[in-house]
PDB file of C-alpha atoms and ligand atoms in Angstrom:
ATOM      1  CA  MET A   1       0.000   0.000   0.000  1.00 67.00           C
ATOM      2  CA  SER A   2       1.388   3.426  -0.887  1.00 85.00           C
ATOM      3  CA  GLY A   3       0.428   6.757   0.623  1.00 97.00           C
ATOM      4  CA  ARG A   4       1.581   9.373   3.104  1.00 98.00           C
ATOM      5  CA  VAL A   5       0.858   7.107   6.090  1.00 98.00           C
ATOM      6  CA  ALA A   6       1.450   3.759   4.397  1.00 98.00           C
ATOM      7  CA  GLY A   7       2.044   1.054   6.993  1.00 98.00           C
ATOM      8  CA  LYS A   8       0.911   3.225   9.916  1.00 98.00           C
ATOM      9  CA  ARG A   9      -1.494   1.677  12.422  1.00 98.00           C
ATOM     10  CA  VAL A  10      -3.798   4.325  13.790  1.00 99.00           C
ATOM     11  CA  LEU A  11      -6.288   4.452  16.679  1.00 99.00           C
ATOM     12  CA  ILE A  12      -8.813   7.326  16.522  1.00 99.00           C
ATOM     13  CA  THR A  13     -11.104   7.882  19.533  1.00 99.00           C
ATOM     14  CA  GLY A  14     -14.527   9.405  18.963  1.00 98.00           C
ATOM     15  CA  GLY A  15     -13.803   8.181  15.461  1.00 98.00           C
ATOM     16  CA  ALA A  16     -17.419   7.866  14.375  1.00 98.00           C
ATOM     17  CA  GLY A  17     -18.055  11.606  14.823  1.00 95.00           C
ATOM     18  CA  GLY A  18     -17.624  14.484  12.401  1.00 97.00           C
ATOM     19  CA  LEU A  19     -13.878  15.051  12.587  1.00 98.00           C
ATOM     20  CA  GLY A  20     -13.037  11.433  13.403  1.00 98.00           C
ATOM     21  CA  GLN A  21     -14.785  10.178  10.264  1.00 98.00           C
ATOM     22  CA  ALA A  22     -12.859  12.567   8.045  1.00 98.00           C
ATOM     23  CA  MET A  23      -9.583  11.513   9.672  1.00 99.00           C
ATOM     24  CA  ALA A  24     -10.384   7.795   9.350  1.00 99.00           C
ATOM     25  CA  TRP A  25     -11.196   8.079   5.638  1.00 98.00           C
ATOM     26  CA  MET A  26      -8.128  10.191   4.904  1.00 98.00           C
ATOM     27  CA  MET A  27      -5.743   7.899   6.810  1.00 98.00           C
ATOM     28  CA  ALA A  28      -7.170   4.793   5.137  1.00 98.00           C
ATOM     29  CA  ARG A  29      -6.923   6.353   1.674  1.00 98.00           C
ATOM     30  CA  GLU A  30      -3.300   7.293   2.432  1.00 98.00           C
ATOM     31  CA  GLY A  31      -2.322   3.718   3.272  1.00 98.00           C
ATOM     32  CA  ALA A  32      -2.894   3.326   7.039  1.00 98.00           C
ATOM     33  CA  ARG A  33      -4.839   0.665   8.896  1.00 98.00           C
ATOM     34  CA  VAL A  34      -7.313   2.402  11.162  1.00 98.00           C
ATOM     35  CA  ALA A  35      -9.018   1.425  14.428  1.00 99.00           C
ATOM     36  CA  ILE A  36     -12.123   3.537  14.898  1.00 99.00           C
ATOM     37  CA  SER A  37     -13.236   3.655  18.529  1.00 98.00           C
ATOM     38  CA  ASP A  38     -16.334   5.432  19.770  1.00 98.00           C
ATOM     39  CA  ILE A  39     -18.817   5.284  22.629  1.00 98.00           C
ATOM     40  CA  ASP A  40     -21.330   4.722  19.803  1.00 98.00           C
ATOM     41  CA  GLY A  41     -19.969   1.316  18.779  1.00 98.00           C
ATOM     42  CA  ALA A  42     -22.645   0.783  16.114  1.00 98.00           C
ATOM     43  CA  ALA A  43     -21.716   4.042  14.364  1.00 98.00           C
ATOM     44  CA  ALA A  44     -18.026   3.089  14.490  1.00 98.00           C
ATOM     45  CA  GLU A  45     -18.908  -0.291  12.969  1.00 98.00           C
ATOM     46  CA  ARG A  46     -20.908   1.331  10.139  1.00 98.00           C
ATOM     47  CA  LEU A  47     -17.983   3.606   9.306  1.00 98.00           C
ATOM     48  CA  ALA A  48     -15.473   0.735   9.343  1.00 99.00           C
ATOM     49  CA  ASN A  49     -17.743  -1.243   6.997  1.00 98.00           C
ATOM     50  CA  ALA A  50     -17.996   1.695   4.586  1.00 98.00           C
ATOM     51  CA  ILE A  51     -14.205   2.149   4.563  1.00 98.00           C
ATOM     52  CA  ASN A  52     -13.599  -1.582   4.098  1.00 98.00           C
ATOM     53  CA  ALA A  53     -16.014  -1.618   1.159  1.00 98.00           C
ATOM     54  CA  GLU A  54     -13.667   0.826  -0.587  1.00 98.00           C
ATOM     55  CA  ILE A  55     -10.321  -0.336   0.862  1.00 98.00           C
ATOM     56  CA  ALA A  56     -10.551  -3.966   1.953  1.00 98.00           C
ATOM     57  CA  GLY A  57      -9.173  -4.634   5.438  1.00 98.00           C
ATOM     58  CA  ALA A  58      -8.303  -0.997   6.192  1.00 98.00           C
ATOM     59  CA  ALA A  59     -10.550  -0.470   9.210  1.00 98.00           C
ATOM     60  CA  VAL A  60     -11.689  -2.106  12.449  1.00 98.00           C
ATOM     61  CA  ALA A  61     -14.152  -0.719  14.986  1.00 98.00           C
ATOM     62  CA  TYR A  62     -14.567  -0.850  18.758  1.00 98.00           C
ATOM     63  CA  ALA A  63     -17.107   0.376  21.283  1.00 98.00           C
ATOM     64  CA  HIS A  64     -14.995   2.471  23.640  1.00 98.00           C
ATOM     65  CA  ASP A  65     -15.858   4.944  26.384  1.00 98.00           C
ATOM     66  CA  VAL A  66     -12.754   7.104  26.851  1.00 98.00           C
ATOM     67  CA  ARG A  67     -13.773   7.830  30.466  1.00 98.00           C
ATOM     68  CA  GLY A  68     -12.877   4.305  31.624  1.00 98.00           C
ATOM     69  CA  GLU A  69      -9.327   3.134  32.308  1.00 98.00           C
ATOM     70  CA  ASP A  70     -10.270  -0.537  31.907  1.00 98.00           C
ATOM     71  CA  ASP A  71     -11.885   0.270  28.572  1.00 98.00           C
ATOM     72  CA  TRP A  72      -8.694   2.014  27.438  1.00 98.00           C
ATOM     73  CA  ALA A  73      -6.525  -0.939  28.440  1.00 98.00           C
ATOM     74  CA  ARG A  74      -8.823  -3.346  26.556  1.00 98.00           C
ATOM     75  CA  VAL A  75      -9.140  -1.278  23.368  1.00 98.00           C
ATOM     76  CA  VAL A  76      -5.413  -0.533  23.102  1.00 98.00           C
ATOM     77  CA  GLU A  77      -4.516  -4.205  23.545  1.00 98.00           C
ATOM     78  CA  VAL A  78      -7.083  -5.443  21.028  1.00 98.00           C
ATOM     79  CA  ALA A  79      -6.242  -2.721  18.484  1.00 98.00           C
ATOM     80  CA  ALA A  80      -2.501  -3.427  18.723  1.00 98.00           C
ATOM     81  CA  ARG A  81      -3.174  -7.130  18.256  1.00 98.00           C
ATOM     82  CA  GLU A  82      -5.596  -6.748  15.341  1.00 98.00           C
ATOM     83  CA  LEU A  83      -3.637  -4.047  13.525  1.00 98.00           C
ATOM     84  CA  GLY A  84      -0.240  -5.625  14.211  1.00 97.00           C
ATOM     85  CA  GLY A  85       0.961  -2.787  16.467  1.00 98.00           C
ATOM     86  CA  LEU A  86       0.082   0.836  17.088  1.00 98.00           C
ATOM     87  CA  SER A  87       2.041   3.741  15.614  1.00 98.00           C
ATOM     88  CA  VAL A  88      -0.441   6.638  15.846  1.00 99.00           C
ATOM     89  CA  LEU A  89      -2.933   7.604  18.564  1.00 99.00           C
ATOM     90  CA  VAL A  90      -5.437  10.378  17.808  1.00 99.00           C
ATOM     91  CA  ASN A  91      -7.137  11.512  21.023  1.00 99.00           C
ATOM     92  CA  ASN A  92     -10.168  13.018  19.301  1.00 98.00           C
ATOM     93  CA  ALA A  93     -13.224  12.166  21.440  1.00 98.00           C
ATOM     94  CA  GLY A  94     -14.631  15.266  23.083  1.00 98.00           C
ATOM     95  CA  VAL A  95     -17.805  17.061  24.069  1.00 97.00           C
ATOM     96  CA  GLY A  96     -18.938  20.637  24.448  1.00 93.00           C
ATOM     97  CA  GLY A  97     -21.195  21.469  27.358  1.00 86.00           C
ATOM     98  CA  PRO A  98     -24.061  23.697  28.191  1.00 90.00           C
ATOM     99  CA  LEU A  99     -22.932  27.335  28.140  1.00 91.00           C
ATOM    100  CA  ALA A 100     -22.808  28.594  31.728  1.00 95.00           C
ATOM    101  CA  PHE A 101     -21.301  31.602  33.477  1.00 97.00           C
ATOM    102  CA  ALA A 102     -19.236  30.786  36.579  1.00 98.00           C
ATOM    103  CA  GLU A 103     -21.973  31.437  39.123  1.00 98.00           C
ATOM    104  CA  ASP A 104     -24.453  29.169  37.285  1.00 97.00           C
ATOM    105  CA  ASP A 105     -22.011  26.394  36.326  1.00 98.00           C
ATOM    106  CA  THR A 106     -22.220  22.922  37.868  1.00 98.00           C
ATOM    107  CA  VAL A 107     -19.767  20.366  39.189  1.00 98.00           C
ATOM    108  CA  GLU A 108     -21.498  17.763  36.973  1.00 97.00           C
ATOM    109  CA  ASN A 109     -20.718  19.796  33.835  1.00 97.00           C
ATOM    110  CA  TRP A 110     -17.074  20.189  34.829  1.00 98.00           C
ATOM    111  CA  GLN A 111     -16.755  16.545  35.831  1.00 98.00           C
ATOM    112  CA  ARG A 112     -18.192  15.319  32.526  1.00 98.00           C
ATOM    113  CA  GLN A 113     -16.015  17.553  30.361  1.00 98.00           C
ATOM    114  CA  PHE A 114     -12.938  16.881  32.502  1.00 98.00           C
ATOM    115  CA  GLU A 115     -13.374  13.115  32.119  1.00 98.00           C
ATOM    116  CA  ILE A 116     -14.173  13.068  28.390  1.00 98.00           C
ATOM    117  CA  ASN A 117     -11.979  15.935  27.137  1.00 98.00           C
ATOM    118  CA  LEU A 118      -8.894  15.827  29.365  1.00 99.00           C
ATOM    119  CA  ARG A 119      -8.521  12.794  31.629  1.00 98.00           C
ATOM    120  CA  SER A 120      -9.121  10.591  28.564  1.00 99.00           C
ATOM    121  CA  VAL A 121      -6.022  12.058  26.930  1.00 99.00           C
ATOM    122  CA  MET A 122      -3.899  11.046  29.917  1.00 99.00           C
ATOM    123  CA  LEU A 123      -5.370   7.521  29.861  1.00 99.00           C
ATOM    124  CA  GLY A 124      -4.761   7.234  26.119  1.00 99.00           C
ATOM    125  CA  CYS A 125      -1.147   8.360  26.349  1.00 99.00           C
ATOM    126  CA  LYS A 126      -0.546   6.071  29.330  1.00 98.00           C
ATOM    127  CA  HIS A 127      -1.937   2.913  27.771  1.00 98.00           C
ATOM    128  CA  ALA A 128      -0.796   3.471  24.193  1.00 99.00           C
ATOM    129  CA  MET A 129       2.767   4.590  24.952  1.00 98.00           C
ATOM    130  CA  PRO A 130       4.325   1.105  25.347  1.00 98.00           C
ATOM    131  CA  HIS A 131       2.918   0.132  21.930  1.00 98.00           C
ATOM    132  CA  LEU A 132       3.889   3.435  20.314  1.00 98.00           C
ATOM    133  CA  ARG A 133       7.458   3.072  21.589  1.00 98.00           C
ATOM    134  CA  GLN A 134       7.636  -0.377  20.033  1.00 98.00           C
ATOM    135  CA  ALA A 135       6.337   0.900  16.676  1.00 98.00           C
ATOM    136  CA  ALA A 136       8.453   4.092  16.571  1.00 98.00           C
ATOM    137  CA  PRO A 137       8.641   6.450  14.763  1.00 98.00           C
ATOM    138  CA  ALA A 138       5.247   7.092  16.291  1.00 99.00           C
ATOM    139  CA  SER A 139       2.916   9.998  16.867  1.00 99.00           C
ATOM    140  CA  ILE A 140       0.230  11.154  19.319  1.00 99.00           C
ATOM    141  CA  VAL A 141      -2.182  13.786  18.038  1.00 99.00           C
ATOM    142  CA  ASN A 142      -4.379  15.432  20.662  1.00 99.00           C
ATOM    143  CA  ILE A 143      -7.434  17.281  19.396  1.00 99.00           C
ATOM    144  CA  SER A 144      -7.745  20.330  21.613  1.00 99.00           C
ATOM    145  CA  SER A 145      -9.576  23.409  20.305  1.00 98.00           C
ATOM    146  CA  LEU A 146      -8.984  27.071  19.612  1.00 98.00           C
ATOM    147  CA  ALA A 147     -10.939  27.312  22.873  1.00 98.00           C
ATOM    148  CA  GLY A 148      -7.898  25.778  24.575  1.00 98.00           C
ATOM    149  CA  LEU A 149      -5.892  28.871  23.631  1.00 98.00           C
ATOM    150  CA  VAL A 150      -8.534  31.628  23.613  1.00 98.00           C
ATOM    151  CA  ALA A 151     -11.337  32.012  26.167  1.00 98.00           C
ATOM    152  CA  ALA A 152     -14.991  32.838  25.624  1.00 95.00           C
ATOM    153  CA  PRO A 153     -17.710  33.798  28.117  1.00 96.00           C
ATOM    154  CA  GLY A 154     -19.772  30.829  29.287  1.00 96.00           C
ATOM    155  CA  MET A 155     -17.252  28.223  28.155  1.00 96.00           C
ATOM    156  CA  GLY A 156     -15.340  27.713  31.394  1.00 98.00           C
ATOM    157  CA  ALA A 157     -15.248  23.916  31.474  1.00 98.00           C
ATOM    158  CA  TYR A 158     -14.512  23.585  27.754  1.00 97.00           C
ATOM    159  CA  ASN A 159     -11.820  26.307  27.844  1.00 98.00           C
ATOM    160  CA  ALA A 160     -10.165  24.758  30.898  1.00 98.00           C
ATOM    161  CA  THR A 161     -10.204  21.156  29.694  1.00 98.00           C
ATOM    162  CA  LYS A 162      -8.953  22.050  26.211  1.00 98.00           C
ATOM    163  CA  ALA A 163      -6.203  24.256  27.689  1.00 99.00           C
ATOM    164  CA  GLY A 164      -5.239  21.247  29.800  1.00 99.00           C
ATOM    165  CA  VAL A 165      -4.918  19.136  26.656  1.00 99.00           C
ATOM    166  CA  TRP A 166      -2.673  21.808  25.119  1.00 99.00           C
ATOM    167  CA  MET A 167      -0.220  21.832  28.051  1.00 99.00           C
ATOM    168  CA  TYR A 168      -0.341  18.081  28.756  1.00 99.00           C
ATOM    169  CA  THR A 169       0.661  17.509  25.121  1.00 99.00           C
ATOM    170  CA  LYS A 170       3.908  19.356  25.757  1.00 99.00           C
ATOM    171  CA  THR A 171       4.640  17.331  28.903  1.00 99.00           C
ATOM    172  CA  VAL A 172       4.245  14.048  27.025  1.00 99.00           C
ATOM    173  CA  ALA A 173       6.308  15.359  24.095  1.00 99.00           C
ATOM    174  CA  LEU A 174       9.185  16.251  26.425  1.00 99.00           C
ATOM    175  CA  GLU A 175       9.011  12.950  28.314  1.00 98.00           C
ATOM    176  CA  ALA A 176       9.227  10.986  25.071  1.00 98.00           C
ATOM    177  CA  ALA A 177      12.051  13.161  23.744  1.00 98.00           C
ATOM    178  CA  LYS A 178      14.030  12.900  26.996  1.00 98.00           C
ATOM    179  CA  ASN A 179      13.843   9.117  26.794  1.00 98.00           C
ATOM    180  CA  ASP A 180      14.705   8.920  23.066  1.00 98.00           C
ATOM    181  CA  TRP A 181      11.491   7.019  22.348  1.00 98.00           C
ATOM    182  CA  ASN A 182      10.949   8.615  18.923  1.00 98.00           C
ATOM    183  CA  VAL A 183       7.309   9.257  19.807  1.00 99.00           C
ATOM    184  CA  ARG A 184       6.086  12.759  18.934  1.00 99.00           C
ATOM    185  CA  CYS A 185       3.129  14.459  20.604  1.00 99.00           C
ATOM    186  CA  ASN A 186       1.339  17.519  19.206  1.00 99.00           C
ATOM    187  CA  SER A 187      -1.986  19.291  19.654  1.00 99.00           C
ATOM    188  CA  VAL A 188      -4.484  20.558  17.076  1.00 99.00           C
ATOM    189  CA  HIS A 189      -6.719  23.593  17.739  1.00 99.00           C
ATOM    190  CA  PRO A 190      -9.660  23.983  15.370  1.00 98.00           C
ATOM    191  CA  VAL A 191     -12.071  26.908  15.318  1.00 98.00           C
ATOM    192  CA  PHE A 192     -15.711  26.111  14.395  1.00 98.00           C
ATOM    193  CA  ILE A 193     -15.842  23.101  12.053  1.00 98.00           C
ATOM    194  CA  ARG A 194     -19.007  21.774  10.391  1.00 97.00           C
ATOM    195  CA  THR A 195     -19.860  18.741  12.603  1.00 97.00           C
ATOM    196  CA  PRO A 196     -22.728  17.790  14.951  1.00 94.00           C
ATOM    197  CA  ILE A 197     -20.869  19.480  17.823  1.00 92.00           C
ATOM    198  CA  LEU A 198     -22.196  22.782  16.400  1.00 93.00           C
ATOM    199  CA  ASP A 199     -25.854  21.658  16.698  1.00 92.00           C
ATOM    200  CA  PRO A 200     -26.474  23.781  19.843  1.00 88.00           C
ATOM    201  CA  PHE A 201     -25.633  26.903  17.796  1.00 91.00           C
ATOM    202  CA  THR A 202     -28.175  25.813  15.175  1.00 95.00           C
ATOM    203  CA  ALA A 203     -30.743  25.367  17.936  1.00 92.00           C
ATOM    204  CA  MET A 204     -29.957  28.898  19.173  1.00 91.00           C
ATOM    205  CA  ALA A 205     -30.643  30.140  15.612  1.00 94.00           C
ATOM    206  CA  GLY A 206     -34.110  28.566  15.681  1.00 96.00           C
ATOM    207  CA  GLY A 207     -32.984  25.462  13.780  1.00 96.00           C
ATOM    208  CA  ASP A 208     -31.583  27.443  10.828  1.00 97.00           C
ATOM    209  CA  GLU A 209     -28.176  25.804  10.279  1.00 96.00           C
ATOM    210  CA  ALA A 210     -27.066  28.115   7.471  1.00 96.00           C
ATOM    211  CA  ARG A 211     -27.814  31.177   9.616  1.00 96.00           C
ATOM    212  CA  ALA A 212     -26.016  29.657  12.616  1.00 96.00           C
ATOM    213  CA  HIS A 213     -22.912  28.886  10.569  1.00 97.00           C
ATOM    214  CA  GLU A 214     -22.973  32.328   8.949  1.00 97.00           C
ATOM    215  CA  ARG A 215     -23.000  33.882  12.445  1.00 96.00           C
ATOM    216  CA  LEU A 216     -20.096  31.686  13.591  1.00 96.00           C
ATOM    217  CA  ALA A 217     -18.118  32.640  10.467  1.00 98.00           C
ATOM    218  CA  ARG A 218     -18.338  36.374  11.215  1.00 96.00           C
ATOM    219  CA  GLY A 219     -15.208  36.407  13.392  1.00 94.00           C
ATOM    220  CA  ILE A 220     -13.166  34.276  10.973  1.00 98.00           C
ATOM    221  CA  PRO A 221     -11.003  36.218   8.463  1.00 98.00           C
ATOM    222  CA  LEU A 222     -11.439  33.498   5.792  1.00 98.00           C
ATOM    223  CA  LYS A 223     -15.211  34.139   6.164  1.00 98.00           C
ATOM    224  CA  ARG A 224     -16.379  30.563   6.602  1.00 98.00           C
ATOM    225  CA  ILE A 225     -16.439  27.859   9.234  1.00 98.00           C
ATOM    226  CA  GLY A 226     -14.097  24.916   8.624  1.00 98.00           C
ATOM    227  CA  GLU A 227     -14.804  21.561   6.993  1.00 98.00           C
ATOM    228  CA  PRO A 228     -13.730  18.295   8.676  1.00 98.00           C
ATOM    229  CA  ASP A 229     -11.082  17.703   5.993  1.00 98.00           C
ATOM    230  CA  ASP A 230      -9.433  21.026   6.933  1.00 98.00           C
ATOM    231  CA  VAL A 231      -8.569  19.412  10.271  1.00 99.00           C
ATOM    232  CA  ALA A 232      -7.914  15.931   8.878  1.00 99.00           C
ATOM    233  CA  TYR A 233      -5.174  17.253   6.562  1.00 98.00           C
ATOM    234  CA  CYS A 234      -3.287  18.581   9.601  1.00 99.00           C
ATOM    235  CA  VAL A 235      -3.732  15.309  11.502  1.00 99.00           C
ATOM    236  CA  LEU A 236      -2.523  13.393   8.430  1.00 99.00           C
ATOM    237  CA  TYR A 237       0.683  15.453   8.392  1.00 99.00           C
ATOM    238  CA  LEU A 238       1.227  14.909  12.128  1.00 99.00           C
ATOM    239  CA  ALA A 239       0.580  11.168  11.801  1.00 99.00           C
ATOM    240  CA  SER A 240       3.028  10.839   8.934  1.00 98.00           C
ATOM    241  CA  ASP A 241       6.815  10.816   9.148  1.00 98.00           C
ATOM    242  CA  GLU A 242       6.765  14.173   7.304  1.00 98.00           C
ATOM    243  CA  SER A 243       6.426  15.722  10.790  1.00 98.00           C
ATOM    244  CA  ARG A 244       9.436  13.837  12.172  1.00 98.00           C
ATOM    245  CA  PHE A 245      11.058  17.026  13.641  1.00 98.00           C
ATOM    246  CA  VAL A 246       7.803  18.392  15.101  1.00 99.00           C
ATOM    247  CA  THR A 247       6.859  17.700  18.719  1.00 99.00           C
ATOM    248  CA  GLY A 248       5.279  19.611  21.597  1.00 99.00           C
ATOM    249  CA  ALA A 249       3.740  22.013  19.081  1.00 99.00           C
ATOM    250  CA  GLU A 250       0.240  23.435  18.641  1.00 98.00           C
ATOM    251  CA  PHE A 251      -1.475  23.772  15.275  1.00 99.00           C
ATOM    252  CA  LYS A 252      -4.243  26.343  14.901  1.00 98.00           C
ATOM    253  CA  ILE A 253      -6.791  25.493  12.212  1.00 98.00           C
ATOM    254  CA  ASP A 254      -8.679  28.744  12.552  1.00 98.00           C
ATOM    255  CA  GLY A 255      -9.021  30.533   9.216  1.00 98.00           C
ATOM    256  CA  GLY A 256      -6.873  33.379  10.543  1.00 98.00           C
ATOM    257  CA  THR A 257      -8.948  34.013  13.689  1.00 98.00           C
ATOM    258  CA  THR A 258      -6.036  34.449  16.086  1.00 98.00           C
ATOM    259  CA  ALA A 259      -3.986  36.525  13.624  1.00 98.00           C
ATOM    260  CA  GLN A 260      -6.295  39.485  14.282  1.00 96.00           C
TER     261      GLN A 260
HETATM  262  N1  NAD B 301     -16.313  20.723  15.337  1.00 53.43           N
HETATM  263  C1  NAD B 301     -15.763  21.771  15.939  1.00 53.43           C
HETATM  264  O1  NAD B 301     -16.173  22.926  15.735  1.00 53.43           O
HETATM  265  C2  NAD B 301     -14.582  21.580  16.888  1.00 53.43           C
HETATM  266  C3  NAD B 301     -13.775  22.688  17.154  1.00 53.43           C
HETATM  267  C4  NAD B 301     -12.700  22.532  18.033  1.00 53.43           C
HETATM  268  C5  NAD B 301     -12.430  21.306  18.598  1.00 53.43           C
HETATM  269  N2  NAD B 301     -13.237  20.243  18.320  1.00 53.43           N
HETATM  270  C6  NAD B 301     -12.923  18.974  18.957  1.00 53.43           C
HETATM  271  O2  NAD B 301     -12.826  17.968  17.977  1.00 53.43           O
HETATM  272  C7  NAD B 301     -13.135  16.701  18.546  1.00 53.43           C
HETATM  273  C8  NAD B 301     -14.154  15.978  17.679  1.00 53.43           C
HETATM  274  O3  NAD B 301     -15.342  16.727  17.672  1.00 53.43           O
HETATM  275  P1  NAD B 301     -16.438  16.679  16.508  1.00 53.43           P
HETATM  276  O4  NAD B 301     -16.629  18.062  16.049  1.00 53.43           O
HETATM  277  O5  NAD B 301     -16.108  15.608  15.535  1.00 53.43           O
HETATM  278  O6  NAD B 301     -17.703  16.307  17.399  1.00 53.43           O
HETATM  279  P2  NAD B 301     -18.816  15.186  17.176  1.00 53.43           P
HETATM  280  O7  NAD B 301     -19.811  15.451  18.250  1.00 53.43           O
HETATM  281  O8  NAD B 301     -19.247  15.160  15.756  1.00 53.43           O
HETATM  282  O9  NAD B 301     -18.023  13.825  17.467  1.00 53.43           O
HETATM  283  C9  NAD B 301     -17.573  13.480  18.742  1.00 53.43           C
HETATM  284  C10 NAD B 301     -17.512  11.962  18.807  1.00 53.43           C
HETATM  285  O10 NAD B 301     -17.047  11.599  20.105  1.00 53.43           O
HETATM  286  C11 NAD B 301     -17.836  10.526  20.572  1.00 53.43           C
HETATM  287  N3  NAD B 301     -17.837  10.517  22.050  1.00 53.43           N
HETATM  288  C12 NAD B 301     -18.514  11.320  22.894  1.00 53.43           C
HETATM  289  N4  NAD B 301     -18.287  10.944  24.166  1.00 53.43           N
HETATM  290  C13 NAD B 301     -17.437   9.889  24.126  1.00 53.43           C
HETATM  291  C14 NAD B 301     -16.852   9.059  25.108  1.00 53.43           C
HETATM  292  N5  NAD B 301     -17.097   9.236  26.404  1.00 53.43           N
HETATM  293  N6  NAD B 301     -16.028   8.079  24.700  1.00 53.43           N
HETATM  294  C15 NAD B 301     -15.776   7.875  23.383  1.00 53.43           C
HETATM  295  N7  NAD B 301     -16.341   8.597  22.402  1.00 53.43           N
HETATM  296  C16 NAD B 301     -17.160   9.610  22.775  1.00 53.43           C
HETATM  297  C17 NAD B 301     -19.233  10.773  20.006  1.00 53.43           C
HETATM  298  O11 NAD B 301     -20.006   9.575  19.963  1.00 53.43           O
HETATM  299  C18 NAD B 301     -18.886  11.308  18.620  1.00 53.43           C
HETATM  300  O12 NAD B 301     -18.805  10.273  17.659  1.00 53.43           O
HETATM  301  C19 NAD B 301     -13.610  16.989  19.974  1.00 53.43           C
HETATM  302  O13 NAD B 301     -12.558  16.777  20.887  1.00 53.43           O
HETATM  303  C20 NAD B 301     -13.974  18.469  19.922  1.00 53.43           C
HETATM  304  O14 NAD B 301     -13.894  19.089  21.189  1.00 53.43           O
HETATM  305  C21 NAD B 301     -14.299  20.342  17.461  1.00 53.43           C
END
C-alpha cells in the first residue's frame, strides 16, 4: 500500500463523529490501517464497513468509552493485536457542554467535560505509549480546540479542559524526547468546524443551520467555518513521518482568527 501514512497503524477515539470520520477516511486512503473507537460502537462499525467496502481490510471498529481506564486498556490491547501494532494515537473524542457563566455552572458539567476531554487524553497516552514506543517512529495527536488557547464567556469547562490538553501535550512530548522514544506528541486547535458538535448553535438560531454557521463565520477572516477535511489534513501530516522534527507544538486550524 502506498500513501503518506502507508504502513501506519492508527487508533482514533470518537472516530465515528464528524472530525473522526474525516480523519479515518483520509488515513485509510493514504495507506494506514485504522481502528475507529467510539462510545457509539454501532456508528463506528458502520464507518469501518464503509471504509472496508472501498479499501478492503483498512478499518476495524470498537465500542470504547474514553472515560474508563479498563476500557482504554482493553481497546489498546485489542487494536494493537488486530492491527499488528500501534504507531499513531489520535485523542479526538470530546464534548462541548451547556454554556454557563461561573456562578451558574455545575460540578457535573465540569466533571463530565474533565473526564471526556482531558482525563481521557492522559489515559490514552498512558496505555498506548508502550505500543507506540515499540512501533516508533510514532505519533500522538491530541485534538484540543482554539478554545484551549482563547477564552470565551460561558465556556469555562470547555476552555479549561482544552487548555489542559494543550499543556499536557507538551509534557508528554518532552518525556518521550528525553527518553529517546521517537514518539512525537502535538496538539491541534480547530475553530468552528461543520460537525454535529455545532448543533447547539443551530438550535440557538431557531434550527436554521445556514444562519447559525454564517454567524459563527463572522469572526473568521477566511469568512467561513471549517470543513472536517481542513482538520484531517493537519492530523494526516502529524501522523506521517513528514512531521518527524515536530513535537510539543500546537497547530491552529482557525481561518486566521487568532492573527487578528
Ligand atoms: N467541530 C468543531 O467545531 C470543533 C472545534 C474545536 C475542537 N473540536 C474537537 O474535535 C473533537 C471531535 O469533535 P467533533 O466536532 O467531531 O464532534 P462530534 O460530536 O461530531 O463527534 C464526537 C464523537 O465523540 C464521541 N464521544 C462522545 N463521548 C465519548 C466518550 N465518552 N467516549 C468515546 N467517544 C465519545 C461521540 O459519539 C462522537 O462520535 C472533539 O474533541 C472536539 O472538542 C471540534
